[in-house]
Amino acid sequence: MDNIILGLLLLKSRTIYQLRKRINDGLNLMYSCSTGSIQAAIKKLLRNGYITISELTEKGKSKKFYTITDNGKNRFDAWLNSAVDNGTAKNPELSKIYFLGFTEKESRIKLIENHIAYLKNKRSDLEKICHEGLALSSENQNNDIFYFQLQTATYGLDSVNFNIEWYDRLLKNIKER
């Protein structure tokens, strides 16, 4: 979570609310977050001098904005240039599928149908992000930041499409058994 926050703060200063919204709107395939997990990461980043805090008043409301420091930029750069950890990609839902034989057929069908509906909502969100990303990329053709953000969103969309197809086949097989 720390590096996601640092990367987002490289783009612009943000409030906790803005950080959570941005993570939920496009990065939640990589990280799930709660306000509590963001607050814990913010405290750690502040304590280590990777970010600073400033209070601004907007429309009569005091808001805390977080900004990345030079130390934070150095830490983020070190993380970004370190080797990719290939062992951390996990899909906890597959463990549920692994043991699905212990449930009744109707429960299996309902579980899979609900998951497919969830994935289709995710796909809709990712399609919007990809569409916005294409617009930003075309406006800023030489901007590598937008290019790689779009590629990540496209990966997410391709992954969700694969999962929808896989779960559709599973559902069909369950119904035919």
Tab-separated table of C-alpha atoms in Angstrom:
chain	number	residue	atom	x	y	z
A	1	MET	CA	0.000	0.000	0.000
A	2	ASP	CA	2.877	2.363	0.817
A	3	ASN	CA	4.212	2.376	-2.737
A	4	ILE	CA	0.780	2.803	-4.287
A	5	ILE	CA	0.253	5.897	-2.125
A	6	LEU	CA	3.697	7.258	-2.981
A	7	GLY	CA	3.033	6.750	-6.696
A	8	LEU	CA	-0.321	8.507	-6.502
A	9	LEU	CA	1.253	11.386	-4.572
A	10	LEU	CA	3.907	11.707	-7.275
A	11	LEU	CA	1.080	12.711	-9.603
A	12	LYS	CA	-0.426	15.264	-7.184
A	13	SER	CA	-1.103	15.973	-3.516
A	14	ARG	CA	-4.235	14.252	-2.254
A	15	THR	CA	-6.440	13.771	0.779
A	16	ILE	CA	-7.094	10.330	2.270
A	17	TYR	CA	-10.531	10.417	0.646
A	18	GLN	CA	-8.986	11.166	-2.771
A	19	LEU	CA	-6.414	8.398	-2.312
A	20	ARG	CA	-9.083	5.851	-1.419
A	21	LYS	CA	-11.297	6.908	-4.315
A	22	ARG	CA	-8.440	6.651	-6.812
A	23	ILE	CA	-7.408	3.235	-5.505
A	24	ASN	CA	-11.000	1.976	-5.614
A	25	ASP	CA	-11.548	3.433	-9.084
A	26	GLY	CA	-8.701	1.674	-10.778
A	27	LEU	CA	-6.111	0.079	-8.579
A	28	ASN	CA	-8.324	-2.254	-6.598
A	29	LEU	CA	-7.295	-5.188	-8.788
A	30	MET	CA	-3.837	-4.826	-7.310
A	31	TYR	CA	-4.744	-3.722	-3.795
A	32	SER	CA	-7.898	-3.690	-1.790
A	33	CYS	CA	-8.069	-0.902	0.679
A	34	SER	CA	-10.025	0.470	3.509
A	35	THR	CA	-9.751	3.898	4.994
A	36	GLY	CA	-8.019	2.246	7.961
A	37	SER	CA	-5.339	0.608	5.806
A	38	ILE	CA	-4.693	3.894	4.019
A	39	GLN	CA	-4.497	5.754	7.343
A	40	ALA	CA	-2.025	3.180	8.693
A	41	ALA	CA	0.143	3.516	5.577
A	42	ILE	CA	-0.062	7.338	5.767
A	43	LYS	CA	1.095	7.304	9.420
A	44	LYS	CA	4.035	5.078	8.514
A	45	LEU	CA	4.982	7.229	5.512
A	46	LEU	CA	4.772	10.399	7.636
A	47	ARG	CA	6.845	8.811	10.423
A	48	ASN	CA	9.542	7.823	7.912
A	49	GLY	CA	9.597	11.252	6.274
A	50	TYR	CA	8.376	10.004	2.891
A	51	ILE	CA	5.400	12.382	2.836
A	52	THR	CA	4.334	15.624	4.474
A	53	ILE	CA	0.944	16.901	5.528
A	54	SER	CA	-0.596	20.327	5.045
A	55	GLU	CA	-4.019	21.647	5.926
A	56	LEU	CA	-5.981	23.705	3.461
A	57	THR	CA	-9.427	25.164	3.755
A	58	GLU	CA	-11.737	24.531	0.823
A	59	LYS	CA	-15.308	25.828	0.901
A	60	GLY	CA	-15.051	26.368	4.648
A	61	LYS	CA	-13.817	22.827	5.349
A	62	SER	CA	-10.350	22.031	6.598
A	63	LYS	CA	-8.739	19.265	4.558
A	64	LYS	CA	-5.453	17.435	5.095
A	65	PHE	CA	-3.407	17.053	1.921
A	66	TYR	CA	-0.465	14.701	1.674
A	67	THR	CA	2.565	15.423	-0.509
A	68	ILE	CA	5.527	13.215	-1.348
A	69	THR	CA	8.991	14.355	-0.182
A	70	ASP	CA	12.344	13.887	-1.899
A	71	ASN	CA	12.982	10.921	0.430
A	72	GLY	CA	9.632	9.491	-0.622
A	73	LYS	CA	10.522	9.947	-4.289
A	74	ASN	CA	13.823	8.137	-3.681
A	75	ARG	CA	12.065	5.273	-1.881
A	76	PHE	CA	9.460	4.993	-4.623
A	77	ASP	CA	12.150	5.030	-7.297
A	78	ALA	CA	14.092	2.276	-5.487
A	79	TRP	CA	10.936	0.148	-5.246
A	80	LEU	CA	9.991	0.804	-8.867
A	81	ASN	CA	13.438	-0.239	-10.094
A	82	SER	CA	13.651	-3.383	-7.953
A	83	ALA	CA	12.907	-6.844	-9.371
A	84	VAL	CA	9.289	-7.848	-9.883
A	85	ASP	CA	8.112	-10.263	-7.192
A	86	ASN	CA	6.534	-13.095	-9.145
A	87	GLY	CA	5.445	-15.060	-6.111
A	88	THR	CA	2.845	-12.710	-4.644
A	89	ALA	CA	0.023	-12.972	-7.203
A	90	LYS	CA	-2.658	-15.002	-5.442
A	91	ASN	CA	-6.340	-15.625	-6.070
A	92	PRO	CA	-7.973	-16.505	-2.743
A	93	GLU	CA	-11.307	-17.185	-4.455
A	94	LEU	CA	-9.835	-20.282	-6.081
A	95	SER	CA	-9.548	-21.893	-2.654
A	96	LYS	CA	-13.314	-21.549	-2.341
A	97	ILE	CA	-13.776	-23.203	-5.748
A	98	TYR	CA	-11.388	-25.967	-4.691
A	99	PHE	CA	-13.725	-26.907	-1.827
A	100	LEU	CA	-17.019	-26.151	-3.603
A	101	GLY	CA	-17.789	-29.879	-3.787
A	102	PHE	CA	-18.790	-29.714	-0.122
A	103	THR	CA	-21.824	-27.523	-0.928
A	104	GLU	CA	-25.163	-28.256	-2.554
A	105	LYS	CA	-25.598	-27.672	-6.294
A	106	GLU	CA	-27.968	-24.714	-5.766
A	107	SER	CA	-25.453	-23.005	-3.476
A	108	ARG	CA	-22.680	-23.543	-6.030
A	109	ILE	CA	-24.768	-22.044	-8.798
A	110	LYS	CA	-25.759	-19.013	-6.707
A	111	LEU	CA	-22.174	-18.411	-5.580
A	112	ILE	CA	-20.838	-18.550	-9.142
A	113	GLU	CA	-23.670	-16.405	-10.547
A	114	ASN	CA	-23.035	-13.752	-7.878
A	115	HIS	CA	-19.328	-13.780	-8.613
A	116	ILE	CA	-19.957	-13.405	-12.349
A	117	ALA	CA	-22.223	-10.411	-11.635
A	118	TYR	CA	-19.477	-8.885	-9.485
A	119	LEU	CA	-16.919	-9.440	-12.260
A	120	LYS	CA	-19.213	-7.841	-14.834
A	121	ASN	CA	-19.511	-4.733	-12.636
A	122	LYS	CA	-15.712	-4.657	-12.365
A	123	ARG	CA	-15.492	-4.978	-16.143
A	124	SER	CA	-17.793	-1.993	-16.579
A	125	ASP	CA	-15.612	0.090	-14.234
A	126	LEU	CA	-12.435	-0.977	-16.037
A	127	GLU	CA	-13.927	-0.215	-19.447
A	128	LYS	CA	-14.599	3.343	-18.248
A	129	ILE	CA	-11.042	3.652	-16.927
A	130	CYS	CA	-9.599	2.316	-20.201
A	131	HIS	CA	-11.756	4.732	-22.195
A	132	GLU	CA	-10.587	7.660	-20.042
A	133	GLY	CA	-7.008	6.381	-20.285
A	134	LEU	CA	-7.177	6.266	-24.076
A	135	ALA	CA	-8.368	9.866	-24.117
A	136	LEU	CA	-5.551	10.948	-21.770
A	137	SER	CA	-2.974	8.982	-23.766
A	138	SER	CA	-4.054	10.571	-27.024
A	139	GLU	CA	-3.941	14.039	-25.459
A	140	ASN	CA	-0.466	13.358	-24.026
A	141	GLN	CA	1.099	11.115	-26.662
A	142	ASN	CA	4.598	11.385	-25.224
A	143	ASN	CA	3.553	10.828	-21.622
A	144	ASP	CA	4.865	7.464	-20.441
A	145	ILE	CA	2.939	7.727	-17.159
A	146	PHE	CA	-0.448	7.645	-18.901
A	147	TYR	CA	0.730	4.906	-21.277
A	148	PHE	CA	1.664	2.498	-18.488
A	149	GLN	CA	-1.405	3.339	-16.409
A	150	LEU	CA	-3.522	2.494	-19.454
A	151	GLN	CA	-1.603	-0.757	-19.963
A	152	THR	CA	-2.288	-1.721	-16.351
A	153	ALA	CA	-5.993	-0.976	-16.744
A	154	THR	CA	-6.023	-2.994	-19.977
A	155	TYR	CA	-4.368	-5.897	-18.158
A	156	GLY	CA	-7.085	-5.665	-15.515
A	157	LEU	CA	-9.802	-5.635	-18.172
A	158	ASP	CA	-8.278	-8.626	-19.984
A	159	SER	CA	-7.962	-10.465	-16.668
A	160	VAL	CA	-11.588	-9.772	-15.722
A	161	ASN	CA	-12.754	-10.893	-19.177
A	162	PHE	CA	-10.776	-14.123	-18.801
A	163	ASN	CA	-12.320	-14.701	-15.360
A	164	ILE	CA	-15.849	-14.063	-16.635
A	165	GLU	CA	-15.333	-16.594	-19.427
A	166	TRP	CA	-13.814	-19.126	-17.016
A	167	TYR	CA	-16.608	-18.759	-14.452
A	168	ASP	CA	-19.250	-18.887	-17.222
A	169	ARG	CA	-17.802	-22.256	-18.340
A	170	LEU	CA	-17.686	-23.471	-14.743
A	171	LEU	CA	-21.305	-22.437	-14.207
A	172	LYS	CA	-22.383	-24.198	-17.400
A	173	ASN	CA	-20.564	-27.368	-16.310
A	174	ILE	CA	-22.108	-27.230	-12.830
A	175	LYS	CA	-25.600	-26.882	-14.306
A	176	GLU	CA	-25.006	-29.767	-16.722
A	177	ARG	CA	-23.717	-32.172	-14.023
